[in-house]
Amino acid sequence: MARKILILSCLMMFSTALFSQQLNASAQSAVDQKLSALSAAQTGGNAGEQFKLNKEIAEIYQKNNLPVLAITYYEAALGNAKNLSQNQLIRNTALALSMCNMQTGNFTNAANYLGEANKYTLQLGNSKKVFYDEQINIASFYRRAKSYQKAYDILKPLEKKIIFEAYDDQLVDKFYAEIAFVCQASGDNANYAKYSQIIEKRKLEQTKEVFNEQTNIYKEDISEKEKEIEIKNQTLTSYQDSLEKAELAKRESDYQLTIKEQDLKLKQSELDNERLVTRALAFGLLFLLLVLAVISYLFFLINRSKNQIKKQKEEIEKQNALLEQKNSEIAKQNNLLALKNGEIEQQNKEINARNEQIKGAITYAKTIQLAALPLESDLNRHFPLFKVYKAKDIVSGDFYWYAHRTLSPTNTHAYYYAVVDCTGHGVPGAFMSLIGIRILNEILFEKNITEPSAILTKLNLELQKALNQSETSNDDGMDVALIRIEHKEDKYHVIFAGANRPFIYFDSSEKELKYQRGTMATIGGIEGKRFNEEFTDFHVILKPKDMIYLSSDGLVDQNNTQRKKYGSKRLLDLLAKIAQEPMVVQKETIEADLDEHCQDTPQRDDITIMGIQLT
């Protein structure tokens, strides 16, 4: 037993030493201390202390983006937890292993470890929602590993359980989305159509609920408008009644006035008759004519008032008719507006939701891509270095690569740097970059191919296999500038191999910028495009203070507002001018010159340029 523990400890310490160059000093010191303590705990047979130390070492590697090493110590911690029969520790460690395997792209192991953790979910008091959510995630991992039948066998029994035991809208939507993805990927078109219809039906039901709420709001608004119109009609009716009463009062007043005037005139006539008997007939006739004239005039005034009142009534009726017509038109317009507003609002919600989903997915992809790129501390560990790395979109189709390994049999330290321009940009380019990083690491560390030209030749073949280009019309590829630096005495032996990308270096003693073309061929592609081209090495001896530049074509191809490209000549002139400046100054000068050239012109491609100073 002690011998097995000693062997396991040695293996862990060897793997730690192999990758220790990727940890900073403080993290490495912490790992070394815990490894010493772990060795003592293993010798003493203290399982609890072994679990604690294995877990802490794994967490340090995971925090420093070294999931492969983290997996080694998490697996040891899982064995300790099982020996301790601690279900909570087993579940937590299995969850951590699932996450690390997902980061390395091993989705089968990610699914298996999440499945092991899921066995204890309900037992440890978690809700059924958490339990079923983990089941869906296990199926998702199997789908990504292309184990479609396993994914489907896990998901199919969950449909009724999720609905009746742990109903949650988001969980149900997630289940139907995942099982639809599995059916689509496995070619099960019938079930894919079935679950797609269920998803659309759920979206429609949610849309109907929102529409009904908006309809009720608009109905309330229309009811308020109708009440306002009713109040106006009542006011108008009251005004009509007031006019009629005023007319009757005026007629009564005029009639009383006429009676009084007649009485007065009769009395005056009688008085005149008494005094002027001889003139009675003449005045009587005159009075009669006067009375007739007054009566005629009164009738004229009455008729004129009636006509005016009639016209006013007709005008009021016309206004009422127009008001009713306008009210009807307003009601129709309100109905149309309500429908249009509902449609527009629903479309906006759908667009916003889709945009948020897409943006979230791309932002998460950026996190994954950045995690795959070399750490800043690793890039600057051996030589001063700057880089200009600008993605056209959130994620980039360009990537830079760094590796350090010892060459056999001379035990010489070799440092590899590369700038790679993948086909396209954005999400498709980012996927290509992840494939390129994985293949480059496999070629150098697993297949032990160390010559730059041989690395590119192998990369060409492996990319064709990864994209199945011999069987499909896939034409994706990548352009590469790759160098290897070896320090020999007081000089550096630099070997360059390129695929459609050049090697630029500055001789500090001659004060001259030099340019070496790469092989005019691309990595990957289909037949008829020279995809079996043999790549060649270019050797050069450089000295301290010399500069090396690697770049994609994004910078030289960037146009300005006059559609003029930045161009290779402008770049070479600028590099010759700034080659002896500090790294920070060179980076800022290039970025400022690019901004001056572009002005308000959108970026057309991903841009990457790396400068390395030999010391």
Coordinates of C-alpha atoms in Angstrom, one line a residue:
M1 CA 0.0 0.0 0.0
A2 CA 2.8 2.4 0.9
R3 CA 4.5 1.6 -2.4
K4 CA 1.4 2.5 -4.3
I5 CA 1.0 5.8 -2.5
L6 CA 4.6 6.6 -3.2
I7 CA 4.2 5.9 -6.9
L8 CA 1.0 8.0 -7.1
S9 CA 2.8 10.9 -5.3
C10 CA 5.7 10.7 -7.7
L11 CA 3.4 10.8 -10.8
M12 CA 1.6 13.8 -9.4
M13 CA 4.8 15.6 -8.7
F14 CA 6.2 14.8 -12.2
S15 CA 3.0 16.1 -13.9
T16 CA 3.2 19.2 -11.7
A17 CA 6.8 19.8 -12.6
L18 CA 6.0 19.4 -16.3
F19 CA 3.4 22.1 -16.3
S20 CA 4.8 24.3 -13.4
Q21 CA 6.1 26.8 -15.9
Q22 CA 2.5 27.9 -16.5
L23 CA 2.0 29.0 -12.8
N24 CA 3.1 32.3 -11.3
A25 CA 5.6 32.2 -8.5
S26 CA 3.2 32.6 -5.6
A27 CA 0.8 29.9 -7.0
Q28 CA 3.8 27.5 -7.6
S29 CA 5.0 28.1 -4.1
A30 CA 1.6 27.2 -2.7
V31 CA 1.4 24.0 -4.8
D32 CA 4.9 22.9 -3.6
Q33 CA 3.9 23.4 0.0
K34 CA 0.7 21.4 -0.3
L35 CA 2.5 18.6 -2.3
S36 CA 4.9 18.2 0.7
A37 CA 2.0 18.1 3.1
L38 CA 0.1 15.6 0.8
S39 CA 3.1 13.3 0.7
A40 CA 3.1 13.3 4.5
A41 CA -0.7 12.7 4.7
Q42 CA -0.4 9.8 2.3
T43 CA 2.4 8.2 4.3
G44 CA 0.3 8.6 7.5
G45 CA -2.9 7.3 5.8
N46 CA -4.9 10.4 6.7
A47 CA -7.7 10.2 4.1
G48 CA -9.4 13.4 5.3
E49 CA -6.2 15.5 5.0
Q50 CA -5.5 13.9 1.6
F51 CA -8.9 15.0 0.3
K52 CA -8.4 18.5 1.6
L53 CA -4.9 18.9 0.0
N54 CA -5.8 17.3 -3.3
K55 CA -8.9 19.5 -3.6
E56 CA -6.9 22.7 -2.7
I57 CA -4.1 21.9 -5.3
A58 CA -6.8 21.2 -8.0
E59 CA -8.5 24.5 -7.2
I60 CA -5.2 26.4 -7.7
Y61 CA -4.7 24.8 -11.1
Q62 CA -8.3 25.5 -12.1
K63 CA -8.0 29.1 -11.0
N64 CA -4.9 29.5 -13.2
N65 CA -6.7 28.0 -16.3
L66 CA -4.9 24.6 -16.1
P67 CA -7.9 22.2 -16.2
V68 CA -5.8 19.2 -17.2
L69 CA -3.7 19.3 -14.0
A70 CA -6.8 20.3 -12.0
I71 CA -8.5 17.1 -13.2
T72 CA -5.6 14.9 -11.9
Y73 CA -6.0 16.2 -8.3
Y74 CA -9.8 16.4 -8.4
E75 CA -9.9 12.7 -9.4
A76 CA -7.5 11.9 -6.4
A77 CA -9.8 14.0 -4.1
L78 CA -12.9 12.0 -5.4
G79 CA -11.2 8.8 -4.5
N80 CA -10.5 10.2 -1.0
A81 CA -14.1 11.3 -0.6
K82 CA -15.4 7.8 -1.6
N83 CA -13.1 6.2 1.0
L84 CA -14.5 8.7 3.6
S85 CA -18.1 7.8 2.4
Q86 CA -19.0 11.5 2.5
N87 CA -21.8 12.0 -0.1
Q88 CA -21.6 15.8 -0.1
L89 CA -17.9 15.7 -0.7
I90 CA -18.4 13.2 -3.5
R91 CA -21.1 15.4 -5.2
N92 CA -19.1 18.6 -4.9
T93 CA -15.9 17.0 -6.3
A94 CA -17.8 15.3 -9.2
L95 CA -19.3 18.7 -10.1
A96 CA -15.8 20.3 -10.2
L97 CA -14.5 17.4 -12.4
S98 CA -17.5 17.9 -14.8
M99 CA -16.6 21.6 -15.1
C100 CA -12.9 21.0 -15.8
N101 CA -13.6 18.3 -18.4
M102 CA -16.0 20.7 -20.1
Q103 CA -13.2 23.3 -20.3
T104 CA -10.9 20.8 -22.0
G105 CA -13.6 19.7 -24.5
N106 CA -14.0 16.2 -23.1
F107 CA -17.8 16.3 -22.9
T108 CA -18.2 12.6 -22.4
N109 CA -16.3 12.7 -19.1
A110 CA -18.1 16.0 -18.2
A111 CA -21.4 14.1 -18.6
N112 CA -20.2 11.1 -16.6
Y113 CA -19.0 13.1 -13.7
L114 CA -22.1 15.3 -13.6
G115 CA -24.1 12.0 -13.7
E116 CA -22.2 10.8 -10.6
A117 CA -22.9 14.1 -8.8
N118 CA -26.6 13.8 -9.8
K119 CA -27.0 10.5 -7.9
Y120 CA -26.7 12.5 -4.6
T121 CA -28.8 15.6 -5.6
L122 CA -32.1 14.6 -4.0
Q123 CA -30.5 12.6 -1.3
L124 CA -28.7 15.7 0.0
G125 CA -31.9 17.8 0.1
N126 CA -31.8 19.6 -3.2
S127 CA -35.0 20.4 -5.1
K128 CA -36.4 18.3 -8.0
K129 CA -35.9 21.4 -10.2
V130 CA -32.1 21.2 -9.5
F131 CA -32.1 17.4 -10.1
Y132 CA -33.9 17.7 -13.5
D133 CA -31.8 20.7 -14.5
E134 CA -28.6 18.6 -14.0
Q135 CA -30.2 15.7 -16.0
I136 CA -30.7 18.1 -18.9
N137 CA -27.1 19.3 -18.6
I138 CA -25.9 15.7 -18.7
A139 CA -27.8 15.2 -21.9
S140 CA -26.4 18.4 -23.3
F141 CA -22.8 17.1 -22.7
Y142 CA -23.6 13.8 -24.4
R143 CA -25.0 15.8 -27.4
R144 CA -21.8 17.8 -27.6
A145 CA -19.9 14.6 -27.5
K146 CA -22.1 13.4 -30.4
S147 CA -23.6 10.5 -28.2
Y148 CA -27.0 11.4 -29.4
Q149 CA -28.8 8.2 -28.4
K150 CA -27.5 8.5 -24.8
A151 CA -28.7 12.1 -24.7
Y152 CA -32.1 11.2 -26.0
D153 CA -32.5 8.2 -23.6
I154 CA -31.8 10.6 -20.7
L155 CA -34.2 13.4 -21.9
K156 CA -37.2 11.3 -23.1
P157 CA -38.4 10.1 -19.6
L158 CA -38.0 13.6 -18.1
E159 CA -40.8 15.3 -20.1
K160 CA -43.8 14.3 -17.8
K161 CA -41.6 14.4 -14.7
I162 CA -40.6 18.0 -15.2
I163 CA -44.2 19.1 -16.0
F164 CA -45.9 17.3 -13.1
E165 CA -43.2 17.2 -10.4
A166 CA -41.1 20.4 -10.8
Y167 CA -42.9 22.7 -13.2
D168 CA -41.0 25.8 -14.0
D169 CA -41.3 27.8 -17.3
Q170 CA -37.6 28.2 -17.8
L171 CA -36.8 24.6 -17.0
V172 CA -39.6 23.4 -19.4
D173 CA -38.2 25.7 -22.2
K174 CA -34.7 24.5 -21.5
F175 CA -35.8 20.8 -21.7
Y176 CA -37.7 21.2 -25.1
A177 CA -34.8 23.3 -26.6
E178 CA -32.3 20.6 -25.6
I179 CA -34.3 17.6 -26.9
A180 CA -35.0 19.5 -30.1
F181 CA -31.2 20.1 -30.5
V182 CA -30.6 16.3 -29.9
C183 CA -33.2 15.2 -32.5
Q184 CA -31.9 17.7 -35.1
A185 CA -28.2 16.6 -34.6
S186 CA -29.1 12.9 -34.7
G187 CA -31.2 13.3 -37.9
D188 CA -34.5 12.4 -36.1
N189 CA -36.5 14.9 -38.2
A190 CA -39.9 13.6 -37.1
N191 CA -39.2 14.2 -33.4
Y192 CA -37.3 17.4 -34.2
A193 CA -40.4 18.7 -36.0
K194 CA -42.6 17.6 -33.0
Y195 CA -40.6 19.4 -30.4
S196 CA -40.1 22.4 -32.6
Q197 CA -43.9 22.7 -32.8
I198 CA -44.2 22.4 -29.0
I199 CA -41.6 25.2 -28.6
E200 CA -43.4 27.5 -31.1
K201 CA -46.7 26.7 -29.4
R202 CA -45.3 27.7 -26.0
K203 CA -44.0 31.0 -27.5
L204 CA -47.4 31.6 -29.0
E205 CA -49.2 31.0 -25.7
Q206 CA -46.9 33.5 -24.0
T207 CA -47.5 35.9 -26.8
K208 CA -51.3 35.5 -26.4
E209 CA -51.1 36.3 -22.6
V210 CA -49.2 39.5 -23.3
F211 CA -51.7 40.4 -26.1
N212 CA -54.7 39.9 -23.8
E213 CA -53.2 42.1 -21.1
Q214 CA -52.7 44.9 -23.7
T215 CA -56.2 44.4 -25.1
N216 CA -57.8 44.9 -21.6
I217 CA -55.8 48.1 -21.2
Y218 CA -57.0 49.5 -24.5
K219 CA -60.6 48.5 -23.7
E220 CA -60.4 50.5 -20.5
D221 CA -59.0 53.5 -22.4
I222 CA -61.9 53.3 -24.9
S223 CA -64.4 53.1 -22.1
E224 CA -63.0 56.3 -20.6
K225 CA -63.3 58.0 -24.0
E226 CA -66.9 56.9 -24.3
K227 CA -67.7 58.4 -20.9
E228 CA -66.1 61.7 -21.9
I229 CA -68.3 61.8 -25.1
E230 CA -71.4 61.0 -23.0
I231 CA -70.7 64.0 -20.7
K232 CA -70.2 66.3 -23.8
N233 CA -73.6 65.1 -25.2
Q234 CA -75.3 65.8 -21.9
T235 CA -73.8 69.3 -21.8
L236 CA -75.0 69.9 -25.4
T237 CA -78.6 68.8 -24.5
S238 CA -78.6 71.1 -21.5
Y239 CA -77.5 74.0 -23.8
Q240 CA -80.4 73.3 -26.2
D241 CA -82.9 73.3 -23.3
S242 CA -81.6 76.7 -22.1
L243 CA -82.0 78.1 -25.6
E244 CA -85.7 77.0 -25.8
K245 CA -86.4 78.4 -22.3
A246 CA -84.9 81.7 -23.3
E247 CA -87.0 81.8 -26.5
L248 CA -90.2 81.3 -24.5
A249 CA -89.3 83.9 -22.0
K250 CA -88.6 86.4 -24.7
R251 CA -91.9 85.8 -26.5
E252 CA -93.8 86.2 -23.2
S253 CA -92.0 89.4 -22.4
D254 CA -92.7 90.8 -25.9
Y255 CA -96.4 89.9 -25.5
Q256 CA -96.8 91.6 -22.1
L257 CA -95.1 94.7 -23.5
T258 CA -97.5 94.8 -26.4
I259 CA -100.5 94.5 -24.1
K260 CA -99.2 97.4 -22.0
E261 CA -98.6 99.5 -25.0
Q262 CA -102.1 98.9 -26.3
D263 CA -103.6 99.8 -23.0
L264 CA -101.6 103.0 -22.8
K265 CA -102.6 104.0 -26.3
L266 CA -106.3 103.2 -25.7
K267 CA -106.3 105.4 -22.7
Q268 CA -104.5 108.2 -24.6
S269 CA -107.0 107.8 -27.4
E270 CA -110.0 108.1 -25.1
L271 CA -108.4 111.2 -23.6
D272 CA -107.9 112.7 -27.0
N273 CA -111.4 111.8 -28.0
E274 CA -112.7 113.7 -25.1
R275 CA -110.6 116.7 -26.0
L276 CA -110.7 116.4 -29.7
V277 CA -114.0 115.1 -30.8
T278 CA -113.8 116.6 -34.2
R279 CA -110.5 114.9 -35.0
A280 CA -111.5 111.5 -33.7
L281 CA -112.1 109.7 -37.0
A282 CA -108.8 110.8 -38.4
F283 CA -106.7 109.9 -35.4
G284 CA -108.7 106.6 -35.1
L285 CA -107.8 105.6 -38.6
L286 CA -104.2 106.6 -38.0
F287 CA -104.1 104.6 -34.7
L288 CA -105.6 101.6 -36.5
L289 CA -102.9 101.7 -39.1
L290 CA -100.2 102.1 -36.5
V291 CA -101.6 99.1 -34.5
L292 CA -101.6 97.0 -37.7
A293 CA -98.0 98.0 -38.4
V294 CA -96.9 97.2 -34.9
I295 CA -98.6 93.8 -35.0
S296 CA -97.0 93.0 -38.4
Y297 CA -93.6 94.0 -37.1
L298 CA -94.1 91.8 -34.0
F299 CA -95.1 88.8 -36.2
F300 CA -92.0 89.5 -38.3
L301 CA -89.8 89.4 -35.2
I302 CA -91.4 86.2 -33.9
N303 CA -91.0 84.4 -37.3
R304 CA -87.4 85.6 -37.5
S305 CA -86.6 84.2 -34.0
K306 CA -88.3 80.9 -34.9
N307 CA -86.1 80.6 -38.1
Q308 CA -83.0 81.4 -36.2
I309 CA -83.8 78.8 -33.5
K310 CA -84.6 76.3 -36.3
K311 CA -81.3 76.9 -38.0
Q312 CA -79.5 76.6 -34.6
K313 CA -81.2 73.3 -34.0
E314 CA -80.2 72.0 -37.5
E315 CA -76.6 73.2 -36.9
I316 CA -76.5 71.4 -33.5
E317 CA -77.9 68.2 -35.2
K318 CA -75.2 68.4 -37.9
Q319 CA -72.5 68.9 -35.2
N320 CA -73.9 65.9 -33.3
A321 CA -73.8 63.8 -36.4
L322 CA -70.2 64.9 -37.2
L323 CA -69.3 64.2 -33.6
E324 CA -70.7 60.7 -33.7
Q325 CA -68.9 60.0 -37.0
K326 CA -65.6 61.3 -35.6
N327 CA -66.1 59.2 -32.4
S328 CA -66.7 56.1 -34.6
E329 CA -63.5 56.9 -36.6
I330 CA -61.5 57.4 -33.4
A331 CA -62.8 54.1 -32.0
K332 CA -61.7 52.3 -35.3
Q333 CA -58.3 54.0 -35.2
N334 CA -57.9 53.1 -31.6
N335 CA -58.6 49.5 -32.4
L336 CA -56.2 49.5 -35.3
L337 CA -53.6 51.3 -33.2
A338 CA -54.0 48.8 -30.4
L339 CA -53.5 45.9 -32.8
K340 CA -50.4 47.5 -34.4
N341 CA -48.9 48.4 -31.0
G342 CA -49.4 44.9 -29.8
E343 CA -47.7 43.4 -32.9
I344 CA -44.8 45.9 -32.8
E345 CA -44.3 45.3 -29.1
Q346 CA -44.3 41.6 -29.5
Q347 CA -41.9 41.8 -32.4
N348 CA -39.6 44.1 -30.4
K349 CA -39.7 41.6 -27.5
E350 CA -38.8 38.7 -29.7
I351 CA -36.0 40.6 -31.4
N352 CA -34.6 41.8 -28.1
A353 CA -34.8 38.3 -26.6
R354 CA -33.0 36.8 -29.6
N355 CA -30.4 39.6 -29.6
E356 CA -29.8 39.0 -25.9
Q357 CA -29.5 35.3 -26.4
I358 CA -27.1 35.7 -29.3
K359 CA -25.0 38.3 -27.5
G360 CA -24.9 36.2 -24.4
A361 CA -23.7 33.2 -26.4
I362 CA -21.0 35.2 -28.2
T363 CA -19.8 36.8 -25.0
Y364 CA -19.5 33.3 -23.4
A365 CA -17.6 32.2 -26.5
K366 CA -15.2 35.1 -26.0
T367 CA -14.5 33.9 -22.5
I368 CA -13.8 30.4 -23.8
Q369 CA -11.5 31.8 -26.5
L370 CA -9.6 34.0 -24.2
A371 CA -9.1 31.1 -21.8
A372 CA -7.6 29.1 -24.6
L373 CA -5.0 31.8 -25.5
P374 CA -1.6 32.0 -23.8
L375 CA -1.5 33.9 -20.5
E376 CA 0.1 37.4 -20.6
S377 CA 2.7 36.2 -18.0
D378 CA 3.7 33.3 -20.2
L379 CA 4.1 35.4 -23.3
N380 CA 6.5 37.8 -21.5
R381 CA 8.3 35.2 -19.4
H382 CA 11.4 34.9 -21.7
F383 CA 11.3 38.0 -24.0
P384 CA 9.8 41.5 -23.9
L385 CA 6.8 41.4 -26.1
F386 CA 3.8 43.5 -27.3
K387 CA 0.7 42.6 -29.2
V388 CA -2.1 44.4 -31.0
Y389 CA -5.1 42.1 -30.9
K390 CA -8.4 43.6 -32.2
A391 CA -11.4 41.4 -33.0
K392 CA -13.8 42.7 -35.7
D393 CA -16.7 41.3 -33.7
I394 CA -16.8 40.2 -30.0
V395 CA -14.8 37.0 -30.8
S396 CA -11.9 36.8 -33.2
G397 CA -10.9 34.5 -36.1
D398 CA -7.2 35.5 -35.4
F399 CA -5.2 33.9 -32.5
Y400 CA -1.7 33.9 -31.2
W401 CA 0.1 30.8 -29.8
Y402 CA 3.1 30.3 -27.5
A403 CA 4.8 27.1 -26.3
H404 CA 8.0 26.2 -24.5
R405 CA 9.6 22.8 -24.6
T406 CA 13.1 21.1 -24.3
L407 CA 14.5 19.6 -27.5
S408 CA 16.0 16.2 -27.5
P409 CA 18.7 15.0 -27.4
T410 CA 20.5 18.4 -26.8
N411 CA 18.2 19.5 -24.0
T412 CA 18.1 22.9 -25.7
H413 CA 15.2 25.2 -24.7
A414 CA 13.0 26.1 -27.6
Y415 CA 10.4 28.9 -27.6
Y416 CA 7.6 28.8 -30.2
Y417 CA 5.5 31.9 -31.2
A418 CA 2.8 32.0 -33.9
V419 CA 0.2 34.4 -35.3
V420 CA -2.7 32.6 -37.1
D421 CA -5.4 34.1 -39.3
C422 CA -8.4 31.7 -39.6
T423 CA -11.0 31.8 -42.4
G424 CA -13.7 34.3 -41.6
H425 CA -14.2 36.2 -38.4
G426 CA -16.7 36.3 -35.5
V427 CA -18.1 33.0 -34.2
P428 CA -17.0 30.8 -37.2
G429 CA -13.5 32.2 -37.0
A430 CA -13.4 31.7 -33.2
F431 CA -14.3 28.0 -33.6
M432 CA -11.5 27.6 -36.1
S433 CA -9.1 29.3 -33.7
L434 CA -10.0 26.8 -30.9
I435 CA -9.4 23.9 -33.3
G436 CA -6.0 25.4 -34.4
I437 CA -4.8 25.8 -30.8
R438 CA -5.7 22.2 -29.9
I439 CA -4.0 20.7 -32.9
L440 CA -0.8 22.8 -32.5
N441 CA -0.5 21.6 -28.9
E442 CA -1.1 18.0 -29.9
I443 CA 1.6 18.2 -32.7
L444 CA 4.3 19.7 -30.4
F445 CA 3.7 17.9 -27.1
E446 CA 2.0 14.6 -28.0
K447 CA 3.4 13.9 -31.5
N448 CA 6.8 15.4 -30.6
I449 CA 7.1 17.3 -34.0
T450 CA 9.4 20.2 -33.4
E451 CA 10.5 21.7 -36.7
P452 CA 8.3 24.6 -37.8
S453 CA 7.9 23.4 -41.4
A454 CA 7.0 19.9 -40.2
I455 CA 4.6 21.4 -37.7
L456 CA 2.8 23.3 -40.5
T457 CA 2.7 20.2 -42.8
K458 CA 1.2 18.2 -39.9
L459 CA -1.2 21.0 -39.0
N460 CA -2.4 21.0 -42.7
L461 CA -3.2 17.3 -42.6
E462 CA -4.8 17.3 -39.1
L463 CA -7.0 20.3 -40.0
Q464 CA -8.3 18.5 -43.1
K465 CA -9.2 15.5 -40.9
A466 CA -10.8 17.6 -38.2
L467 CA -13.0 19.4 -40.8
N468 CA -13.5 16.2 -42.9
Q469 CA -12.5 18.2 -46.0
S470 CA -11.8 15.1 -48.1
E471 CA -15.5 14.1 -47.8
T472 CA -17.2 17.5 -47.8
S473 CA -17.1 20.8 -49.6
N474 CA -15.7 22.6 -46.5
D475 CA -13.0 25.0 -47.7
D476 CA -12.0 26.6 -44.4
G477 CA -8.3 27.1 -43.6
M478 CA -5.8 29.3 -41.9
D479 CA -2.7 31.4 -42.7
V480 CA 0.2 31.0 -40.2
A481 CA 3.4 32.7 -39.3
L482 CA 5.4 30.4 -37.0
I483 CA 8.9 30.8 -35.5
R484 CA 11.1 28.7 -33.1
I485 CA 13.8 30.6 -31.1
E486 CA 16.8 28.8 -29.6
H487 CA 19.4 30.6 -27.4
K488 CA 22.9 29.5 -28.4
E489 CA 25.7 31.3 -26.5
D490 CA 25.3 35.0 -27.1
K491 CA 23.1 34.6 -30.2
Y492 CA 19.7 33.3 -31.2
H493 CA 19.0 30.7 -33.9
V494 CA 15.5 31.5 -35.3
I495 CA 13.7 29.1 -37.7
F496 CA 10.6 30.5 -39.5
A497 CA 7.9 28.6 -41.5
G498 CA 5.0 30.4 -43.0
A499 CA 1.7 29.7 -44.7
N500 CA 0.8 32.8 -46.8
R501 CA 2.3 35.0 -44.0
P502 CA 5.7 36.6 -43.9
F503 CA 8.5 36.9 -41.3
I504 CA 9.7 40.4 -40.6
Y505 CA 12.8 41.2 -38.4
F506 CA 14.9 44.2 -37.6
D507 CA 18.7 43.9 -37.5
S508 CA 19.7 46.3 -34.8
S509 CA 23.4 46.4 -35.8
E510 CA 22.6 47.2 -39.5
K511 CA 19.6 49.4 -38.5
E512 CA 17.7 47.6 -41.3
L513 CA 14.2 46.0 -41.4
K514 CA 14.2 42.7 -43.4
Y515 CA 11.3 40.8 -44.9
Q516 CA 11.0 37.0 -45.7
R517 CA 8.0 35.6 -47.5
G518 CA 6.4 32.4 -46.3
T519 CA 5.3 29.5 -48.5
M520 CA 2.5 30.6 -50.8
A521 CA 0.0 28.0 -49.5
T522 CA -2.7 27.9 -46.9
I523 CA -3.4 25.4 -44.1
G524 CA -6.4 23.3 -44.8
G525 CA -8.7 23.6 -47.9
I526 CA -10.0 21.2 -50.6
E527 CA -8.4 19.6 -53.6
G528 CA -7.3 22.1 -56.4
K529 CA -6.0 24.7 -53.9
R530 CA -2.5 23.4 -53.2
F531 CA -3.5 21.9 -49.8
N532 CA -0.7 19.3 -50.0
E533 CA 2.0 22.0 -50.4
E534 CA 5.3 21.3 -48.7
F535 CA 6.3 24.0 -46.3
T536 CA 10.0 25.1 -45.9
D537 CA 12.1 26.4 -43.1
F538 CA 14.0 29.8 -43.2
H539 CA 17.0 30.0 -40.8
V540 CA 18.5 33.2 -39.5
I541 CA 21.0 34.1 -36.7
L542 CA 19.9 37.1 -34.6
K543 CA 21.4 39.0 -31.8
P544 CA 20.2 40.7 -28.6
K545 CA 18.1 43.9 -29.2
D546 CA 16.9 42.5 -32.7
M547 CA 13.1 42.6 -33.2
I548 CA 10.8 40.0 -34.7
Y549 CA 7.3 40.8 -36.0
L550 CA 4.5 38.4 -36.8
S551 CA 1.1 39.5 -38.1
S552 CA -2.2 38.6 -39.8
D553 CA -3.4 40.4 -42.9
G554 CA -6.1 42.4 -41.0
L555 CA -3.9 45.5 -40.5
V556 CA -2.6 45.9 -44.0
D557 CA -6.1 45.2 -45.6
Q558 CA -7.9 47.8 -43.4
N559 CA -9.4 50.6 -45.6
N560 CA -10.2 54.2 -44.7
T561 CA -13.0 56.5 -45.7
Q562 CA -11.6 56.8 -49.2
R563 CA -11.5 53.0 -49.5
K564 CA -7.7 53.0 -49.5
K565 CA -6.0 50.1 -47.7
Y566 CA -3.4 50.6 -44.9
G567 CA -0.9 48.6 -47.0
S568 CA 2.3 46.6 -46.5
K569 CA 4.6 49.5 -47.3
R570 CA 3.1 51.8 -44.7
L571 CA 3.4 49.0 -42.1
L572 CA 7.0 48.2 -43.0
D573 CA 8.0 51.9 -42.9
L574 CA 6.4 52.3 -39.5
L575 CA 8.1 49.2 -38.1
A576 CA 11.5 50.3 -39.4
K577 CA 10.9 53.7 -37.7
I578 CA 9.9 52.4 -34.2
A579 CA 11.8 49.1 -34.0
Q580 CA 14.3 50.4 -31.4
E581 CA 11.6 51.9 -29.2
P582 CA 10.2 50.3 -26.0
M583 CA 7.5 47.7 -26.4
V584 CA 4.8 49.9 -24.9
V585 CA 5.7 52.8 -27.3
Q586 CA 5.7 50.5 -30.3
K587 CA 2.2 49.1 -29.4
E588 CA 0.8 52.6 -28.8
T589 CA 2.3 54.0 -32.0
I590 CA 0.9 51.2 -34.2
E591 CA -2.6 51.6 -32.6
A592 CA -2.5 55.4 -33.0
D593 CA -1.4 55.2 -36.7
L594 CA -4.2 52.6 -37.4
D595 CA -6.8 54.9 -35.8
E596 CA -5.5 57.9 -37.8
H597 CA -5.9 55.8 -41.0
C598 CA -9.3 54.4 -40.2
Q599 CA -11.0 57.5 -38.7
D600 CA -14.7 56.6 -38.8
T601 CA -14.3 53.6 -41.0
P602 CA -15.6 50.3 -39.4
Q603 CA -13.1 47.5 -38.9
R604 CA -13.3 45.0 -41.8
D605 CA -11.3 42.1 -40.4
D606 CA -9.7 40.8 -37.3
I607 CA -6.3 42.4 -36.6
T608 CA -3.3 40.8 -34.9
I609 CA 0.4 41.9 -34.8
M610 CA 3.0 40.6 -32.3
G611 CA 6.5 42.1 -31.7
I612 CA 9.2 40.2 -29.9
Q613 CA 12.5 41.7 -28.7
L614 CA 15.5 39.4 -28.2
T615 CA 17.4 40.1 -25.0

